[in-house]
Amino acid sequence: MEKIRRAVPLLFAAALLVPLVSACSSGAERSGIVVTTNILGDLTRAVVGDTVPVTVLMQAGADPHSFGISARQAAEIERAALVVHNGLGLEEGVARHVGAAAGAGVPTLAVAERVDPITYTSDESVGQPDPHFWTDPRRVRTAVEVISTEVLARVDGIDADAVRANTQRYLGEVDELDRWMTDRFAAVPAERRQLVTDHHVFGYLAQRFGFRVIGAVIPSGTTLASPSASDLDDLATAIRTAGVRAIFADSAQPDRLSRVLAEHTGLQVQVIALHTESLTAPGDGAATYLEMARANTEAIARGLSGPST
């Protein structure tokens, strides 16, 4: 009899927990949008405006391949009405959290998978999908449309008219950017449209605007890899053969290897900083996607259009 009396409160407590667990698993407590990278965060905020809270996990200037998140941020992913992430292996430090949330029923959107992705064509990552789609403004246009569609479909209670208006306005700005980039790169002679970067990040830009990728200091699509001495020797030879004028390095990453390579070529090769994988803090030159794309375009065009060495 005593055992029965002790069991009754336990059974009653368990009965109370069942609807709570069911409510959480059904998504009744989910709200807001969580975005992994700050580039996608900017696109998402342009679409939703102030109609719903948007939480961006990646800080300004961070590396999307390696940034990590706190336990609190992981919990935010689990409670989100929608998780927007790049996918295709970009966010190596948070991929398991996004996967776990998707497994628990949280709606997720892998944007790069929806923009006609290309594959790497050389070095360690050859044949693997390239996640760096944002260097092509046409694919960014597609990304904005995909984000808008998923937000309208997945986020309850959102102001649909405002989202549609925001989307159309921002698409116009992306189209204007595309036209400007096309005109600016047209000023670079075809024989000078050759790219060497700190890692393989400009495949989409090369395809879109007719550039040739000579190589990368880190012969991979991720900053977590590292080059060997023979890799650097081979790239130095390729630079000399092609007459490359500049090496473009991410401003958020150390450029020591790029400078060593430039010296190793024996030529007057510039090392030019770009904002390739992360936005900056306001006032630092690339606080929005549009600002970043214009700054990079101008730097590339100037770097490749100067006097011959």
Coordinates of C-alpha atoms in Angstrom, one line a residue:
M1 CA 0.0 0.0 0.0
E2 CA 2.8 2.4 0.8
K3 CA 4.4 1.7 -2.6
I4 CA 1.1 2.6 -4.3
R5 CA 0.9 5.9 -2.3
R6 CA 4.4 6.8 -3.4
A7 CA 3.7 5.9 -7.0
V8 CA 0.6 8.1 -7.4
P9 CA 2.4 11.5 -7.3
L10 CA 5.0 10.2 -9.8
L11 CA 2.3 9.0 -12.2
F12 CA 0.5 12.4 -11.8
A13 CA 3.7 14.3 -12.5
A14 CA 4.4 12.2 -15.6
A15 CA 0.9 12.8 -16.9
L16 CA 1.5 16.6 -16.6
L17 CA 4.8 16.3 -18.5
V18 CA 3.2 14.6 -21.5
P19 CA 1.4 17.6 -23.0
L20 CA 4.4 19.8 -22.3
V21 CA 6.7 17.5 -24.3
S22 CA 4.1 17.2 -27.0
A23 CA 3.8 21.0 -27.3
C24 CA 7.5 21.4 -27.6
S25 CA 7.9 18.7 -30.2
S26 CA 5.0 20.0 -32.2
G27 CA 6.7 23.4 -32.6
A28 CA 4.1 25.3 -30.5
E29 CA 6.9 27.1 -28.7
R30 CA 8.9 27.9 -31.7
S31 CA 9.3 31.5 -32.8
G32 CA 11.7 33.8 -34.7
I33 CA 14.3 33.0 -37.3
V34 CA 17.9 31.9 -36.6
V35 CA 20.5 32.3 -39.2
T36 CA 24.0 30.8 -39.1
T37 CA 26.2 33.2 -41.2
N38 CA 26.1 37.0 -41.1
I39 CA 25.9 37.2 -44.9
L40 CA 22.7 35.1 -44.9
G41 CA 21.6 37.1 -41.9
D42 CA 21.8 40.3 -43.8
L43 CA 19.8 38.8 -46.7
T44 CA 17.2 37.5 -44.3
R45 CA 16.8 40.8 -42.5
A46 CA 16.4 42.5 -45.8
V47 CA 13.5 40.2 -46.5
V48 CA 11.7 40.2 -43.2
G49 CA 12.5 43.7 -42.0
D50 CA 11.1 44.2 -38.5
T51 CA 8.2 41.7 -39.0
V52 CA 9.9 38.9 -37.0
P53 CA 13.0 38.7 -34.8
V54 CA 16.1 37.4 -36.6
T55 CA 19.1 36.0 -34.6
V56 CA 22.4 35.7 -36.4
L57 CA 24.9 33.3 -34.8
M58 CA 28.1 34.3 -36.6
Q59 CA 29.8 37.5 -35.4
A60 CA 31.3 40.1 -37.7
G61 CA 34.7 39.1 -39.0
A62 CA 34.4 35.4 -38.0
D63 CA 35.3 32.5 -40.1
P64 CA 32.2 30.6 -41.3
H65 CA 34.2 27.3 -41.5
S66 CA 35.2 27.3 -37.9
F67 CA 33.0 29.5 -35.7
G68 CA 31.3 27.8 -32.8
I69 CA 28.2 28.6 -30.8
S70 CA 27.3 28.6 -27.1
A71 CA 24.8 26.4 -25.4
R72 CA 22.3 29.3 -25.3
Q73 CA 22.6 29.7 -29.1
A74 CA 22.2 26.0 -29.6
A75 CA 18.9 26.2 -27.6
E76 CA 17.8 29.1 -29.9
I77 CA 18.2 26.9 -32.9
E78 CA 16.0 24.3 -31.3
R79 CA 13.3 26.8 -30.6
A80 CA 13.3 28.6 -34.0
A81 CA 10.4 28.7 -36.3
L82 CA 13.0 28.6 -39.1
V83 CA 16.7 28.0 -39.3
V84 CA 18.4 29.5 -42.3
H85 CA 21.9 28.1 -43.0
N86 CA 24.3 28.0 -45.9
G87 CA 24.9 24.3 -46.2
L88 CA 27.2 22.4 -48.5
G89 CA 29.7 22.0 -45.8
L90 CA 30.4 25.7 -45.1
E91 CA 29.5 26.0 -41.4
E92 CA 31.7 23.1 -40.2
G93 CA 31.5 24.3 -36.5
V94 CA 27.7 24.3 -36.2
A95 CA 26.5 21.7 -38.8
R96 CA 25.8 19.1 -36.1
H97 CA 23.5 21.6 -34.2
V98 CA 21.6 22.4 -37.4
G99 CA 21.3 18.7 -38.2
A100 CA 20.0 17.9 -34.7
A101 CA 17.4 20.6 -34.9
A102 CA 16.2 19.3 -38.3
G103 CA 16.0 15.8 -36.9
A104 CA 13.8 17.2 -34.1
G105 CA 11.4 18.7 -36.6
V106 CA 12.7 22.3 -36.7
P107 CA 12.2 23.7 -40.3
T108 CA 15.6 24.4 -41.8
L109 CA 16.7 25.9 -45.1
A110 CA 20.0 25.1 -46.7
V111 CA 20.2 28.1 -49.1
A112 CA 23.3 27.1 -51.1
E113 CA 21.6 23.8 -52.1
R114 CA 18.8 25.8 -53.8
V115 CA 20.9 28.2 -56.0
D116 CA 22.2 25.8 -58.7
P117 CA 25.6 25.1 -56.9
I118 CA 28.8 24.3 -58.7
T119 CA 31.6 22.0 -57.7
Y120 CA 35.3 22.8 -57.1
T121 CA 37.4 22.0 -60.1
S122 CA 40.9 21.6 -58.6
D123 CA 43.1 20.8 -55.6
E124 CA 41.9 19.0 -52.4
S125 CA 38.2 19.8 -52.8
V126 CA 37.8 18.9 -56.5
G127 CA 34.4 17.4 -57.2
Q128 CA 32.9 18.6 -54.0
P129 CA 30.1 21.2 -53.9
D130 CA 31.2 24.8 -53.5
P131 CA 29.2 26.7 -50.8
H132 CA 30.5 30.2 -51.7
F133 CA 27.6 31.2 -53.9
W134 CA 27.3 34.8 -52.7
T135 CA 30.2 36.0 -55.0
D136 CA 27.6 35.7 -57.9
P137 CA 24.8 38.3 -57.5
R138 CA 22.5 36.3 -59.8
R139 CA 22.6 33.4 -57.3
V140 CA 22.1 35.9 -54.5
R141 CA 18.9 37.0 -56.2
T142 CA 17.8 33.3 -56.2
A143 CA 18.8 33.0 -52.6
V144 CA 16.6 36.0 -51.6
E145 CA 13.6 34.6 -53.4
V146 CA 14.1 31.2 -51.7
I147 CA 14.4 32.8 -48.3
S148 CA 11.3 34.9 -48.9
T149 CA 9.3 31.9 -50.0
E150 CA 10.4 29.8 -47.0
V151 CA 9.7 32.5 -44.5
L152 CA 6.2 33.0 -45.8
A153 CA 5.6 29.3 -45.7
R154 CA 7.2 28.5 -42.3
V155 CA 6.8 31.5 -40.0
D156 CA 3.4 31.9 -38.5
G157 CA 1.9 35.3 -37.9
I158 CA 4.3 37.2 -40.2
D159 CA 3.2 40.2 -42.2
A160 CA 3.2 38.6 -45.6
D161 CA 2.5 41.9 -47.5
A162 CA 5.6 43.5 -45.8
V163 CA 7.8 40.5 -46.6
R164 CA 6.8 40.6 -50.3
A165 CA 7.4 44.3 -50.5
N166 CA 10.8 44.0 -48.8
T167 CA 11.7 41.2 -51.1
Q168 CA 10.9 43.1 -54.3
R169 CA 12.7 46.2 -53.1
Y170 CA 15.8 44.2 -52.2
L171 CA 15.8 42.2 -55.5
G172 CA 15.9 45.5 -57.3
E173 CA 19.0 46.5 -55.3
V174 CA 20.7 43.1 -56.1
D175 CA 19.8 43.6 -59.8
E176 CA 21.4 47.1 -59.7
L177 CA 24.5 45.5 -58.0
D178 CA 24.7 42.9 -60.8
R179 CA 24.7 45.5 -63.5
W180 CA 27.3 47.6 -61.8
M181 CA 29.6 44.6 -61.2
T182 CA 29.3 43.6 -64.8
D183 CA 30.3 47.1 -66.0
R184 CA 33.1 47.3 -63.5
F185 CA 34.7 44.0 -64.4
A186 CA 34.3 44.8 -68.1
A187 CA 37.0 47.4 -67.7
V188 CA 39.5 44.6 -66.7
P189 CA 41.2 43.3 -69.8
A190 CA 40.4 39.6 -70.5
E191 CA 44.0 38.5 -70.2
R192 CA 44.2 40.0 -66.7
R193 CA 41.1 38.3 -65.3
Q194 CA 43.2 35.8 -63.3
L195 CA 42.5 35.1 -59.6
V196 CA 44.7 33.8 -56.9
T197 CA 43.1 33.7 -53.4
D198 CA 43.9 32.5 -49.9
H199 CA 41.6 29.5 -50.4
H200 CA 39.1 28.6 -53.1
V201 CA 36.3 31.1 -52.6
F202 CA 35.7 32.8 -55.9
G203 CA 34.5 30.0 -58.2
Y204 CA 31.1 31.5 -58.7
L205 CA 32.4 35.0 -59.4
A206 CA 34.9 33.4 -61.9
Q207 CA 32.1 31.6 -63.7
R208 CA 29.8 34.5 -63.8
F209 CA 32.2 37.2 -64.9
G210 CA 34.7 35.3 -67.0
F211 CA 37.7 35.0 -64.7
R212 CA 40.3 32.2 -64.6
V213 CA 41.2 30.8 -61.2
I214 CA 44.9 30.1 -61.2
G215 CA 45.1 28.7 -57.7
A216 CA 44.7 29.2 -54.0
V217 CA 47.3 29.5 -51.2
I218 CA 45.4 27.0 -49.2
P219 CA 44.5 24.4 -52.0
S220 CA 41.0 23.7 -50.6
G221 CA 37.6 25.2 -50.2
T222 CA 38.0 25.5 -46.5
T223 CA 40.3 27.5 -44.3
L224 CA 40.8 24.5 -42.0
A225 CA 43.1 22.9 -44.5
S226 CA 46.8 23.8 -44.9
P227 CA 49.3 23.9 -47.8
S228 CA 52.5 22.0 -48.1
A229 CA 55.8 23.4 -49.3
S230 CA 55.3 21.7 -52.6
D231 CA 51.8 23.3 -52.9
L232 CA 53.3 26.7 -52.5
D233 CA 56.1 26.0 -55.0
D234 CA 53.6 24.8 -57.6
L235 CA 51.4 27.8 -57.1
A236 CA 54.4 30.2 -57.3
T237 CA 55.3 28.6 -60.6
A238 CA 51.7 28.9 -61.9
I239 CA 51.7 32.6 -60.9
R240 CA 55.0 33.3 -62.8
T241 CA 53.8 31.4 -65.8
A242 CA 50.4 33.2 -65.9
G243 CA 51.9 36.6 -65.0
V244 CA 49.4 37.1 -62.1
R245 CA 49.3 40.6 -60.8
A246 CA 47.7 40.1 -57.3
I247 CA 46.9 37.7 -54.6
F248 CA 43.6 38.3 -52.9
A249 CA 43.4 37.4 -49.2
D250 CA 40.5 37.6 -46.7
S251 CA 40.9 40.6 -44.5
A252 CA 39.6 38.5 -41.5
Q253 CA 42.4 35.9 -41.9
P254 CA 46.2 36.2 -41.4
D255 CA 47.8 37.0 -44.7
R256 CA 51.3 35.7 -43.9
L257 CA 51.2 32.8 -46.3
S258 CA 50.0 35.0 -49.1
R259 CA 52.8 37.4 -48.5
V260 CA 55.4 34.6 -48.4
L261 CA 54.0 33.3 -51.7
A262 CA 54.1 36.8 -53.3
E263 CA 57.8 37.1 -52.4
H264 CA 58.5 33.5 -53.5
T265 CA 57.3 34.3 -57.0
G266 CA 60.1 36.8 -57.5
L267 CA 57.6 39.2 -59.1
Q268 CA 56.0 42.4 -58.0
V269 CA 52.7 40.7 -56.9
Q270 CA 50.4 42.7 -54.6
V271 CA 48.5 41.1 -51.7
I272 CA 45.1 42.7 -51.6
A273 CA 42.7 42.3 -48.7
L274 CA 39.0 41.4 -49.5
H275 CA 36.0 40.7 -47.4
T276 CA 35.2 37.2 -48.8
E277 CA 33.3 35.2 -46.2
S278 CA 32.1 37.5 -43.5
L279 CA 30.6 40.9 -43.1
T280 CA 32.4 43.5 -41.0
A281 CA 31.2 45.7 -38.1
P282 CA 29.4 48.9 -39.2
G283 CA 31.9 51.4 -40.6
D284 CA 34.6 48.8 -41.4
G285 CA 33.8 48.6 -45.2
A286 CA 31.5 45.6 -45.5
A287 CA 28.7 45.8 -43.0
T288 CA 26.1 44.6 -45.5
Y289 CA 26.2 42.1 -48.4
L290 CA 25.7 45.0 -50.9
E291 CA 28.6 47.0 -49.4
M292 CA 30.8 43.9 -49.3
A293 CA 30.2 43.0 -52.9
R294 CA 30.9 46.5 -54.1
A295 CA 34.1 46.8 -52.0
N296 CA 35.4 43.5 -53.3
T297 CA 34.5 44.3 -56.9
E298 CA 36.3 47.6 -56.7
A299 CA 39.4 46.1 -55.1
I300 CA 39.6 43.3 -57.6
A301 CA 39.1 45.6 -60.6
R302 CA 41.7 48.0 -59.4
G303 CA 44.2 45.3 -58.5
L304 CA 44.0 43.7 -61.9
S305 CA 43.8 46.8 -64.0
G306 CA 46.9 48.7 -62.9
P307 CA 50.1 49.2 -64.8
S308 CA 52.0 46.1 -65.9
T309 CA 54.8 44.9 -63.7

